[in-house]
Amino acid sequence: MARINIEECWWSDPRRSKLIKLVGDEGLADARAIRMWRLAQEFWKSGRGLVPQDIFETLEDWEALIKSRLADLRDDGIYVRGSSQYLEWTIAEREKRARGGKTSAARPRDANGRLLPAEVQVNSSCDPSEASNVQVSGSVSVSGSSEFEEEEPAAEGRSGKFESAEHLLSSLPALTKDTWVGKHGPEAVADAVSEAFAFWATDVRSRAWGAKEWVSRIGASLKFAKMERAAADSKSAKGGAGDICGVAD
């Protein structure tokens, strides 16, 4: 989901600090950015890179996202900064995997008919514990290795085999599932798994993740969901009066 990587550059991005001040909570700020990037990915191809304003405004704290300069208000819609550099590559990778890893016939060839290197090739052997240095900015950079391999078959038992959130949930340790269900309820767990899968499944490093990493990511989604519910309950208790998190129109 979309998909924004909460990595080193995101933690130090000054716009994250501004967003935290506007929404009043660090976890909520990260959750808002995640949902914004998921929405941007949905409209990247169909909306010429722009999210319709009325749809963007369904995001909680959407004004704060614009005021923190993570998104721009334009005549035809909302542009999420970094989309052109990052989402095109993400979607291309997802479509290639949907074709079973086959390379598009439109890829350029040399004079002898041999395929030329793709503009962006992925080293799926990167250590998933290392930051991929994805910078959330107007010009998003992806680094971590100077050498890239085009394809690597998913090894048996690695999370690259997961095809859906339901498949992922069924593959997690039963004890962990039971703990989550008892603590959060089955619907909250299912939502958290879907959130985590949509957000992280397009990350090329996720092909090397096992259940332990997915448990950690889903736990983070549950934390975000819990904080969002608490914020919504607090707002409801106050009668919903006033501007969202102090952000004026």
Coordinates of N, CA and C in Angstrom, one line a residue:
M1 N 0.2 -0.3 0.0 CA 0.0 0.0 0.0 C 0.5 0.9 0.0
A2 N 0.1 0.6 -0.7 CA 0.7 1.6 -0.7 C 1.1 1.6 0.0
R3 N 2.2 2.8 -0.4 CA 3.1 2.1 0.4 C 4.2 3.1 0.6
I4 N 4.4 3.5 1.9 CA 5.5 4.4 2.3 C 6.3 3.6 3.3
N5 N 7.6 3.6 3.1 CA 8.5 2.9 4.0 C 8.9 3.8 5.1
I6 N 8.5 3.4 6.4 CA 8.9 4.1 7.6 C 10.3 3.7 7.9
E7 N 11.3 4.3 7.3 CA 12.7 4.0 7.4 C 13.4 5.2 8.0
E8 N 14.8 5.1 8.0 CA 15.6 6.2 8.6 C 15.2 7.6 8.0
C9 N 15.1 7.7 6.7 CA 14.9 9.0 6.2 C 13.5 9.6 6.5
W10 N 12.6 8.7 6.7 CA 11.2 9.2 7.1 C 11.3 9.6 8.5
W11 N 12.0 8.9 9.4 CA 12.0 9.4 10.8 C 12.6 10.8 10.9
S12 N 13.6 11.1 10.1 CA 14.3 12.4 10.2 C 13.7 13.4 9.3
D13 N 12.7 13.1 8.5 CA 12.2 14.1 7.5 C 11.5 15.2 8.3
P14 N 11.8 16.5 8.1 CA 11.2 17.6 8.9 C 9.7 17.6 8.7
R15 N 9.2 17.2 7.5 CA 7.8 17.2 7.3 C 7.0 16.2 8.2
R16 N 7.7 15.1 8.6 CA 7.1 14.2 9.6 C 7.0 15.0 11.0
S17 N 8.0 15.7 11.3 CA 7.9 16.5 12.6 C 6.8 17.5 12.6
K18 N 6.6 18.1 11.4 CA 5.5 19.1 11.3 C 4.1 18.4 11.3
L19 N 4.0 17.2 10.7 CA 2.8 16.5 10.7 C 2.4 16.0 12.2
I20 N 3.5 15.6 12.9 CA 3.3 15.2 14.3 C 2.7 16.4 15.1
K21 N 3.2 17.6 14.9 CA 2.7 18.8 15.6 C 1.3 19.1 15.3
L22 N 0.9 18.8 14.0 CA -0.4 19.2 13.6 C -1.5 18.1 14.1
V23 N -1.1 16.8 14.1 CA -2.1 15.8 14.5 C -2.0 15.5 16.0
G24 N -0.8 15.9 16.6 CA -0.7 15.8 18.0 C -0.2 14.5 18.5
D25 N 0.2 13.5 17.6 CA 0.6 12.2 18.1 C 1.5 11.6 17.0
E26 N 2.6 11.1 17.5 CA 3.6 10.5 16.6 C 3.1 9.3 15.8
G27 N 2.4 8.4 16.5 CA 1.9 7.2 15.8 C 0.8 7.5 14.8
L28 N -0.1 8.5 15.2 CA -1.1 8.9 14.3 C -0.5 9.5 13.0
A29 N 0.5 10.3 13.2 CA 1.2 10.9 12.0 C 1.7 9.9 11.0
D30 N 2.3 8.8 11.6 CA 2.8 7.8 10.7 C 1.6 7.0 10.0
A31 N 0.6 6.8 10.8 CA -0.6 6.1 10.2 C -1.2 7.0 9.1
R32 N -1.3 8.3 9.3 CA -1.9 9.1 8.3 C -1.1 9.1 7.0
A33 N 0.2 9.1 7.1 CA 1.1 9.1 5.9 C 0.9 7.8 5.2
I34 N 0.8 6.7 5.9 CA 0.6 5.3 5.3 C -0.6 5.3 4.5
R35 N -1.7 5.8 5.1 CA -3.0 5.7 4.3 C -3.0 6.7 3.1
M36 N -2.3 7.8 3.2 CA -2.2 8.7 2.1 C -1.5 8.0 1.0
W37 N -0.4 7.3 1.2 CA 0.4 6.7 0.2 C -0.4 5.5 -0.4
R38 N -1.2 4.8 0.4 CA -2.0 3.7 -0.2 C -3.1 4.3 -1.2
L39 N -3.6 5.5 -0.8 CA -4.6 6.1 -1.7 C -3.9 6.6 -2.9
A40 N -2.7 7.2 -2.8 CA -2.0 7.7 -4.0 C -1.7 6.5 -5.0
Q41 N -1.4 5.4 -4.4 CA -1.1 4.2 -5.3 C -2.4 3.8 -6.1
E42 N -3.5 3.9 -5.5 CA -4.8 3.5 -6.1 C -5.1 4.3 -7.3
F43 N -4.7 5.6 -7.3 CA -5.0 6.6 -8.3 C -3.9 6.9 -9.2
W44 N -2.7 6.2 -9.0 CA -1.5 6.6 -9.8 C -1.7 6.5 -11.3
K45 N -2.3 5.4 -11.7 CA -2.5 5.2 -13.2 C -3.8 5.8 -13.7
S46 N -4.9 5.6 -12.9 CA -6.2 6.0 -13.4 C -6.4 7.5 -13.3
G47 N -5.7 8.2 -12.3 CA -5.9 9.6 -12.1 C -4.8 10.5 -12.5
R48 N -3.9 10.0 -13.4 CA -2.8 10.8 -13.9 C -1.9 11.3 -12.8
G49 N -1.8 10.5 -11.7 CA -1.0 10.9 -10.6 C -1.6 11.8 -9.6
L50 N -2.9 12.1 -9.8 CA -3.6 13.0 -8.9 C -4.8 12.3 -8.3
V51 N -5.0 12.5 -7.0 CA -6.1 11.9 -6.2 C -7.2 13.0 -6.2
P52 N -8.4 12.6 -6.6 CA -9.5 13.6 -6.6 C -9.7 14.2 -5.2
Q53 N -9.9 15.5 -5.2 CA -9.9 16.2 -3.9 C -10.9 15.7 -3.0
D54 N -12.1 15.4 -3.5 CA -13.2 15.0 -2.6 C -12.9 13.6 -2.0
I55 N -12.1 12.8 -2.7 CA -11.7 11.5 -2.1 C -10.5 11.7 -1.1
F56 N -9.6 12.6 -1.5 CA -8.5 12.8 -0.6 C -9.0 13.4 0.8
E57 N -10.1 14.1 0.7 CA -10.6 14.7 1.9 C -11.3 13.7 2.8
T58 N -11.4 12.5 2.4 CA -12.0 11.4 3.2 C -10.9 10.9 4.2
L59 N -9.6 11.2 3.9 CA -8.5 10.9 4.8 C -8.6 11.7 6.1
E60 N -8.4 11.1 7.2 CA -8.4 11.9 8.5 C -7.2 12.8 8.5
D61 N -7.4 14.0 8.9 CA -6.3 15.0 9.0 C -5.7 15.3 7.6
W62 N -6.6 15.3 6.6 CA -6.1 15.6 5.3 C -5.5 17.0 5.2
E63 N -6.0 17.9 5.9 CA -5.5 19.3 5.9 C -4.1 19.3 6.4
A64 N -3.8 18.5 7.4 CA -2.5 18.4 8.0 C -1.5 17.9 7.1
L65 N -1.9 16.9 6.3 CA -1.0 16.3 5.3 C -0.6 17.3 4.2
I66 N -1.5 18.2 3.9 CA -1.2 19.2 2.9 C -0.3 20.3 3.5
K67 N -0.7 20.7 4.8 CA 0.1 21.8 5.4 C 1.5 21.3 5.8
S68 N 1.7 20.1 6.0 CA 3.1 19.6 6.2 C 3.8 19.4 4.9
R69 N 3.2 19.7 3.8 CA 3.9 19.6 2.5 C 4.2 18.2 2.0
L70 N 3.4 17.2 2.6 CA 3.5 15.8 2.1 C 2.7 15.6 0.8
A71 N 1.7 16.6 0.6 CA 0.9 16.5 -0.6 C 0.6 18.0 -1.0
D72 N 0.3 18.1 -2.3 CA 0.1 19.4 -2.9 C -1.3 19.5 -3.5
L73 N -2.0 20.6 -3.2 CA -3.3 20.9 -3.8 C -3.1 21.5 -5.1
R74 N -3.6 20.9 -6.2 CA -3.5 21.4 -7.5 C -4.9 21.5 -8.1
D75 N -4.9 22.1 -9.3 CA -6.2 22.4 -9.9 C -7.1 21.2 -10.2
D76 N -6.5 20.1 -10.6 CA -7.2 18.9 -10.9 C -7.3 17.8 -9.8
G77 N -6.7 18.1 -8.7 CA -6.7 17.1 -7.6 C -5.5 17.3 -6.7
I78 N -5.2 16.3 -5.9 CA -4.1 16.3 -4.9 C -3.0 15.4 -5.4
Y79 N -1.8 16.0 -5.4 CA -0.6 15.2 -5.8 C 0.2 14.9 -4.5
V80 N 0.4 13.6 -4.3 CA 1.2 13.1 -3.2 C 2.7 13.2 -3.6
R81 N 3.5 14.0 -2.9 CA 4.8 14.2 -3.3 C 5.6 12.9 -3.3
G82 N 6.4 12.8 -4.4 CA 7.3 11.6 -4.6 C 6.6 10.5 -5.4
S83 N 5.3 10.7 -5.8 CA 4.6 9.7 -6.5 C 5.3 9.3 -7.8
S84 N 5.7 10.3 -8.6 CA 6.3 10.0 -9.9 C 7.6 9.2 -9.8
Q85 N 8.4 9.4 -8.8 CA 9.6 8.7 -8.7 C 9.4 7.3 -8.0
Y86 N 8.4 7.2 -7.2 CA 8.4 6.0 -6.4 C 7.3 5.0 -6.8
L87 N 6.1 5.5 -7.0 CA 4.9 4.7 -7.3 C 5.0 4.0 -8.6
E88 N 5.6 4.6 -9.7 CA 5.7 4.0 -11.0 C 6.6 2.7 -10.9
W89 N 7.6 2.8 -10.1 CA 8.5 1.7 -10.0 C 7.8 0.6 -9.2
T90 N 7.1 1.0 -8.1 CA 6.4 0.0 -7.3 C 5.4 -0.8 -8.1
I91 N 4.6 -0.1 -8.9 CA 3.5 -0.7 -9.7 C 4.1 -1.6 -10.7
A92 N 5.2 -1.1 -11.4 CA 5.8 -2.0 -12.4 C 6.3 -3.3 -11.8
E93 N 6.9 -3.2 -10.6 CA 7.3 -4.5 -9.9 C 6.2 -5.4 -9.6
R94 N 5.1 -4.8 -9.1 CA 3.9 -5.6 -8.8 C 3.3 -6.3 -10.1
E95 N 3.3 -5.5 -11.2 CA 2.7 -6.1 -12.4 C 3.7 -7.2 -12.9
K96 N 5.0 -7.0 -12.8 CA 5.9 -8.1 -13.2 C 5.7 -9.4 -12.4
R97 N 5.5 -9.2 -11.1 CA 5.3 -10.4 -10.3 C 3.9 -11.1 -10.7
A98 N 2.9 -10.2 -11.1 CA 1.6 -10.8 -11.5 C 1.8 -11.6 -12.7
R99 N 2.8 -11.3 -13.6 CA 3.0 -12.1 -14.8 C 4.0 -13.3 -14.5
G100 N 4.2 -13.6 -13.2 CA 5.0 -14.7 -12.9 C 6.5 -14.4 -13.1
G101 N 6.8 -13.1 -13.0 CA 8.2 -12.7 -13.1 C 8.7 -12.5 -14.5
K102 N 7.8 -12.7 -15.5 CA 8.2 -12.5 -16.9 C 8.5 -11.1 -17.2
T103 N 9.5 -10.8 -18.0 CA 9.8 -9.5 -18.4 C 8.9 -9.0 -19.6
S104 N 8.5 -7.8 -19.5 CA 7.6 -7.3 -20.6 C 8.3 -7.3 -21.9
A105 N 7.6 -7.6 -23.0 CA 8.1 -7.7 -24.3 C 8.5 -6.3 -24.8
A106 N 8.0 -5.3 -24.1 CA 8.3 -3.9 -24.6 C 9.7 -3.5 -24.1
R107 N 10.3 -4.3 -23.3 CA 11.7 -3.9 -22.8 C 12.7 -3.8 -23.9
P108 N 13.5 -2.7 -23.9 CA 14.4 -2.5 -25.0 C 15.4 -3.6 -25.2
R109 N 15.9 -3.8 -26.5 CA 16.9 -4.8 -26.8 C 18.0 -4.2 -27.5
D110 N 19.2 -4.8 -27.5 CA 20.3 -4.3 -28.2 C 20.3 -4.8 -29.7
A111 N 21.3 -4.4 -30.4 CA 21.4 -4.7 -31.9 C 21.3 -6.2 -32.2
N112 N 21.7 -7.1 -31.2 CA 21.7 -8.5 -31.4 C 20.4 -9.1 -30.8
G113 N 19.4 -8.3 -30.4 CA 18.2 -8.8 -29.9 C 18.2 -9.2 -28.5
R114 N 19.3 -9.0 -27.8 CA 19.3 -9.3 -26.3 C 18.7 -8.2 -25.5
L115 N 18.0 -8.6 -24.4 CA 17.4 -7.6 -23.6 C 18.4 -6.7 -22.9
L116 N 18.1 -5.4 -22.9 CA 19.0 -4.5 -22.2 C 18.5 -4.4 -20.7
P117 N 19.4 -4.0 -19.8 CA 19.1 -3.9 -18.4 C 17.9 -3.0 -18.2
A118 N 17.0 -3.4 -17.3 CA 15.8 -2.6 -17.0 C 16.3 -1.3 -16.3
E119 N 15.5 -0.3 -16.4 CA 15.9 1.0 -15.7 C 16.0 0.9 -14.2
V120 N 15.2 0.1 -13.6 CA 15.3 -0.2 -12.2 C 15.2 -1.7 -12.0
Q121 N 16.2 -2.3 -11.5 CA 16.2 -3.7 -11.2 C 16.4 -3.9 -9.7
V122 N 15.9 -4.9 -9.2 CA 15.8 -5.1 -7.7 C 16.7 -6.2 -7.2
N123 N 17.4 -5.9 -6.2 CA 18.2 -6.9 -5.5 C 17.4 -7.5 -4.4
S124 N 16.7 -8.6 -4.6 CA 15.8 -9.1 -3.5 C 16.6 -9.8 -2.4
S125 N 17.9 -9.9 -2.5 CA 18.7 -10.5 -1.5 C 19.1 -9.5 -0.4
C126 N 18.6 -8.3 -0.5 CA 18.9 -7.3 0.6 C 18.4 -7.8 1.9
D127 N 19.2 -7.6 3.0 CA 18.8 -8.0 4.3 C 17.6 -7.2 4.7
P128 N 16.5 -7.8 5.1 CA 15.3 -7.1 5.4 C 15.4 -6.2 6.7
S129 N 16.5 -6.5 7.4 CA 16.6 -5.7 8.7 C 17.3 -4.4 8.4
E130 N 17.9 -4.2 7.2 CA 18.6 -3.0 6.8 C 17.6 -2.0 6.2
A131 N 17.8 -0.7 6.6 CA 16.9 0.3 6.0 C 17.2 0.5 4.5
S132 N 16.1 0.6 3.7 CA 16.3 0.7 2.3 C 16.5 2.2 1.8
N133 N 16.6 3.1 2.8 CA 16.8 4.5 2.5 C 15.8 5.1 1.5
V134 N 14.5 4.8 1.8 CA 13.5 5.4 1.0 C 13.1 6.7 1.6
Q135 N 13.4 7.8 0.9 CA 13.2 9.1 1.4 C 11.8 9.7 1.0
V136 N 11.0 10.0 2.0 CA 9.7 10.6 1.7 C 9.8 12.0 1.4
S137 N 10.0 12.4 0.2 CA 10.1 13.8 -0.2 C 9.7 14.0 -1.6
G138 N 9.8 15.2 -2.1 CA 9.4 15.5 -3.5 C 10.2 14.6 -4.5
S139 N 11.4 14.2 -4.1 CA 12.2 13.4 -5.0 C 12.6 12.2 -4.2
V140 N 11.9 11.1 -4.3 CA 12.1 10.0 -3.4 C 13.2 9.1 -4.0
S141 N 14.2 8.8 -3.1 CA 15.4 8.0 -3.6 C 15.3 6.6 -3.0
V142 N 15.7 5.6 -3.8 CA 15.7 4.3 -3.3 C 17.1 3.8 -3.5
S143 N 17.7 3.4 -2.3 CA 19.1 3.0 -2.4 C 19.3 1.8 -1.4
G144 N 20.6 1.4 -1.3 CA 20.9 0.3 -0.4 C 21.8 -0.7 -1.0
S145 N 21.9 -0.6 -2.3 CA 22.8 -1.5 -3.1 C 23.1 -0.9 -4.4
S146 N 24.3 -1.0 -4.8 CA 24.7 -0.4 -6.2 C 24.5 -1.5 -7.2
E147 N 24.4 -2.7 -6.8 CA 24.2 -3.8 -7.8 C 22.8 -4.4 -7.7
F148 N 22.2 -4.6 -8.8 CA 20.8 -5.1 -8.8 C 20.7 -6.3 -9.6
E149 N 19.8 -7.2 -9.1 CA 19.5 -8.4 -9.9 C 18.1 -8.3 -10.3
E150 N 17.8 -8.8 -11.5 CA 16.4 -8.6 -12.0 C 15.4 -9.5 -11.3
E151 N 15.8 -10.7 -11.1 CA 14.8 -11.7 -10.5 C 15.5 -12.6 -9.5
E152 N 14.7 -13.1 -8.6 CA 15.2 -14.1 -7.7 C 14.0 -15.0 -7.3
P153 N 14.0 -16.3 -7.6 CA 12.8 -17.1 -7.2 C 12.6 -17.1 -5.7
A154 N 11.4 -17.0 -5.3 CA 11.1 -17.0 -3.9 C 11.4 -18.4 -3.3
A155 N 12.1 -18.4 -2.2 CA 12.5 -19.7 -1.6 C 11.4 -20.3 -0.9
E156 N 11.4 -21.6 -0.7 CA 10.3 -22.2 0.0 C 10.2 -21.7 1.5
G157 N 9.1 -21.4 2.0 CA 8.9 -21.0 3.3 C 9.1 -19.5 3.5
R158 N 9.4 -18.7 2.5 CA 9.6 -17.3 2.6 C 8.3 -16.6 2.3
S159 N 8.1 -15.4 2.8 CA 6.8 -14.8 2.7 C 6.5 -14.3 1.3
G160 N 7.4 -14.4 0.4 CA 7.0 -14.1 -1.0 C 5.9 -15.0 -1.6
K161 N 5.7 -16.1 -0.9 CA 4.6 -17.0 -1.4 C 3.2 -16.5 -1.0
F162 N 3.1 -15.5 -0.1 CA 1.8 -15.0 0.3 C 1.1 -14.3 -0.9
E163 N -0.1 -14.6 -1.2 CA -0.8 -14.0 -2.3 C -1.9 -13.1 -1.9
S164 N -2.3 -13.1 -0.6 CA -3.4 -12.3 -0.1 C -3.2 -12.1 1.4
A165 N -4.0 -11.2 1.9 CA -4.0 -11.0 3.4 C -4.5 -12.2 4.1
E166 N -5.5 -12.8 3.5 CA -6.1 -14.0 4.1 C -5.0 -15.2 4.1
H167 N -4.3 -15.3 3.0 CA -3.2 -16.3 3.0 C -2.2 -16.0 4.0
L168 N -1.8 -14.8 4.2 CA -0.8 -14.4 5.2 C -1.3 -14.7 6.6
L169 N -2.6 -14.4 6.9 CA -3.1 -14.6 8.2 C -3.1 -16.1 8.5
S170 N -3.5 -16.9 7.5 CA -3.6 -18.4 7.8 C -2.2 -19.0 8.0
S171 N -1.2 -18.3 7.5 CA 0.2 -18.8 7.6 C 0.9 -18.4 8.9
L172 N 0.3 -17.5 9.6 CA 1.0 -17.0 10.9 C 0.8 -18.1 12.0
P173 N 1.7 -18.0 13.0 CA 1.6 -19.0 14.1 C 0.3 -18.9 14.8
A174 N -0.3 -20.1 15.0 CA -1.6 -20.1 15.6 C -1.6 -19.4 17.0
L175 N -0.6 -19.6 17.8 CA -0.6 -19.0 19.1 C -0.6 -17.4 19.0
T176 N 0.1 -16.9 18.1 CA 0.1 -15.4 17.9 C -1.3 -15.0 17.4
K177 N -1.9 -15.7 16.5 CA -3.2 -15.3 16.1 C -4.2 -15.4 17.3
D178 N -4.1 -16.4 18.1 CA -5.0 -16.5 19.2 C -4.9 -15.4 20.2
T179 N -3.6 -15.0 20.4 CA -3.3 -13.9 21.3 C -3.9 -12.6 20.8
W180 N -3.8 -12.4 19.5 CA -4.3 -11.1 18.9 C -5.8 -11.1 18.9
V181 N -6.4 -12.3 18.6 CA -7.9 -12.4 18.5 C -8.4 -12.1 19.9
G182 N -7.8 -12.7 20.9 CA -8.3 -12.5 22.3 C -8.1 -11.0 22.8
K183 N -7.1 -10.4 22.3 CA -6.8 -9.0 22.8 C -7.5 -7.9 22.0
H184 N -7.6 -8.2 20.7 CA -8.2 -7.1 19.8 C -9.5 -7.5 19.1
G185 N -9.8 -8.7 19.1 CA -11.0 -9.2 18.4 C -10.7 -9.6 16.9
P186 N -11.5 -10.5 16.4 CA -11.1 -11.0 15.0 C -11.2 -10.0 13.9
E187 N -12.1 -9.0 14.0 CA -12.2 -8.0 13.0 C -11.0 -7.1 13.0
A188 N -10.6 -6.7 14.2 CA -9.4 -5.8 14.3 C -8.2 -6.5 13.7
V189 N -8.0 -7.8 14.0 CA -6.9 -8.6 13.5 C -6.9 -8.6 12.0
A190 N -8.1 -9.0 11.4 CA -8.2 -9.1 10.0 C -7.9 -7.7 9.3
D191 N -8.4 -6.6 9.9 CA -8.1 -5.3 9.3 C -6.6 -5.0 9.4
A192 N -6.0 -5.4 10.5 CA -4.6 -5.1 10.7 C -3.7 -5.9 9.7
V193 N -4.1 -7.1 9.5 CA -3.4 -8.0 8.5 C -3.6 -7.4 7.1
S194 N -4.8 -7.0 6.7 CA -5.0 -6.4 5.4 C -4.2 -5.1 5.2
E195 N -4.2 -4.3 6.3 CA -3.4 -3.0 6.3 C -1.9 -3.3 6.1
A196 N -1.4 -4.2 6.8 CA 0.0 -4.6 6.8 C 0.3 -5.2 5.4
F197 N -0.5 -6.1 4.9 CA -0.2 -6.7 3.6 C -0.2 -5.7 2.5
A198 N -1.3 -4.9 2.5 CA -1.4 -3.9 1.4 C -0.2 -2.9 1.4
F199 N 0.2 -2.6 2.6 CA 1.3 -1.6 2.8 C 2.7 -2.2 2.5
W200 N 2.9 -3.4 2.9 CA 4.3 -3.9 2.8 C 4.5 -5.0 1.7
A201 N 3.4 -5.5 1.2 CA 3.5 -6.6 0.2 C 4.3 -6.2 -1.1
T202 N 4.2 -4.9 -1.4 CA 4.9 -4.4 -2.6 C 6.3 -4.1 -2.4
D203 N 6.8 -4.2 -1.1 CA 8.2 -3.9 -0.9 C 9.0 -5.1 -1.3
V204 N 10.0 -4.9 -2.1 CA 10.7 -6.1 -2.7 C 11.4 -6.8 -1.6
R205 N 11.8 -6.2 -0.5 CA 12.5 -6.9 0.6 C 11.5 -7.9 1.3
S206 N 10.2 -7.6 1.2 CA 9.3 -8.5 1.9 C 9.3 -9.9 1.4
R207 N 9.9 -10.1 0.2 CA 10.0 -11.5 -0.3 C 11.0 -12.3 0.5
A208 N 11.8 -11.7 1.3 CA 12.7 -12.4 2.2 C 12.2 -12.5 3.6
W209 N 11.1 -11.9 3.9 CA 10.6 -11.9 5.3 C 9.9 -13.2 5.6
G210 N 10.1 -13.6 6.9 CA 9.4 -14.8 7.4 C 8.2 -14.3 8.3
A211 N 7.6 -15.2 9.0 CA 6.5 -14.9 9.9 C 6.8 -13.9 10.9
K212 N 8.1 -14.0 11.4 CA 8.5 -13.1 12.5 C 8.4 -11.6 12.1
E213 N 8.9 -11.3 10.9 CA 8.8 -9.9 10.4 C 7.4 -9.5 10.2
W214 N 6.6 -10.4 9.6 CA 5.2 -10.0 9.4 C 4.4 -9.8 10.7
V215 N 4.8 -10.6 11.7 CA 4.1 -10.4 13.0 C 4.4 -9.0 13.5
S216 N 5.7 -8.6 13.4 CA 6.1 -7.2 13.8 C 5.3 -6.1 13.1
R217 N 5.2 -6.3 11.7 CA 4.5 -5.3 10.9 C 3.0 -5.2 11.3
I218 N 2.4 -6.4 11.4 CA 1.0 -6.4 11.7 C 0.7 -5.8 13.1
G219 N 1.7 -6.1 14.0 CA 1.6 -5.5 15.4 C 1.6 -4.0 15.3
A220 N 2.4 -3.4 14.4 CA 2.4 -2.0 14.2 C 1.1 -1.5 13.7
S221 N 0.5 -2.2 12.8 CA -0.8 -1.8 12.2 C -1.9 -1.9 13.3
L222 N -1.8 -2.9 14.2 CA -2.8 -2.9 15.3 C -2.6 -1.7 16.2
K223 N -1.4 -1.3 16.5 CA -1.1 -0.2 17.3 C -1.7 1.1 16.7
F224 N -1.5 1.3 15.4 CA -2.1 2.4 14.7 C -3.6 2.4 14.8
A225 N -4.2 1.2 14.6 CA -5.6 1.1 14.6 C -6.2 1.5 16.0
K226 N -5.5 1.0 17.0 CA -5.9 1.3 18.4 C -5.9 2.8 18.7
M227 N -4.8 3.4 18.3 CA -4.7 4.9 18.5 C -5.7 5.6 17.7
E228 N -6.0 5.2 16.5 CA -7.0 5.9 15.7 C -8.4 5.7 16.3
R229 N -8.7 4.5 16.9 CA -10.0 4.3 17.5 C -10.1 5.2 18.8
A230 N -9.0 5.3 19.5 CA -9.0 6.1 20.7 C -9.2 7.6 20.4
A231 N -8.5 8.1 19.3 CA -8.7 9.5 18.9 C -10.1 9.7 18.5
A232 N -10.7 8.7 17.7 CA -12.1 8.9 17.3 C -13.1 8.9 18.4
D233 N -12.8 8.1 19.4 CA -13.7 8.0 20.6 C -13.6 9.3 21.4
S234 N -12.4 9.9 21.5 CA -12.2 11.1 22.2 C -12.9 12.3 21.5
K235 N -12.8 12.3 20.2 CA -13.5 13.3 19.4 C -15.0 13.2 19.5
S236 N -15.5 12.0 19.5 CA -16.9 11.7 19.6 C -17.4 12.2 21.0
A237 N -16.6 11.9 22.0 CA -17.0 12.3 23.4 C -17.1 13.8 23.5
K238 N -16.3 14.5 22.8 CA -16.3 16.0 22.8 C -17.4 16.6 21.9
G239 N -18.1 15.7 21.2 CA -19.2 16.2 20.4 C -18.8 16.5 19.0
G240 N -17.5 16.2 18.7 CA -17.0 16.5 17.3 C -16.8 18.0 17.0
A241 N -16.8 18.8 18.0 CA -16.7 20.2 17.7 C -15.3 20.7 17.5
G242 N -15.1 21.7 16.7 CA -13.8 22.3 16.5 C -13.1 21.7 15.3
D243 N -11.9 22.3 15.0 CA -11.2 21.9 13.9 C -10.4 20.6 14.2
I244 N -10.1 19.8 13.2 CA -9.4 18.5 13.4 C -8.0 18.8 13.9
C245 N -7.7 18.3 15.1 CA -6.4 18.4 15.7 C -5.9 19.9 15.6
G246 N -6.8 20.8 15.7 CA -6.4 22.2 15.7 C -6.0 22.8 14.3
V247 N -6.3 22.1 13.3 CA -5.9 22.5 11.9 C -7.1 23.3 11.4
A248 N -6.9 24.6 11.1 CA -8.0 25.4 10.6 C -8.1 25.2 9.1
D249 N -9.2 25.6 8.6 CA -9.5 25.6 7.2 C -8.5 26.5 6.4

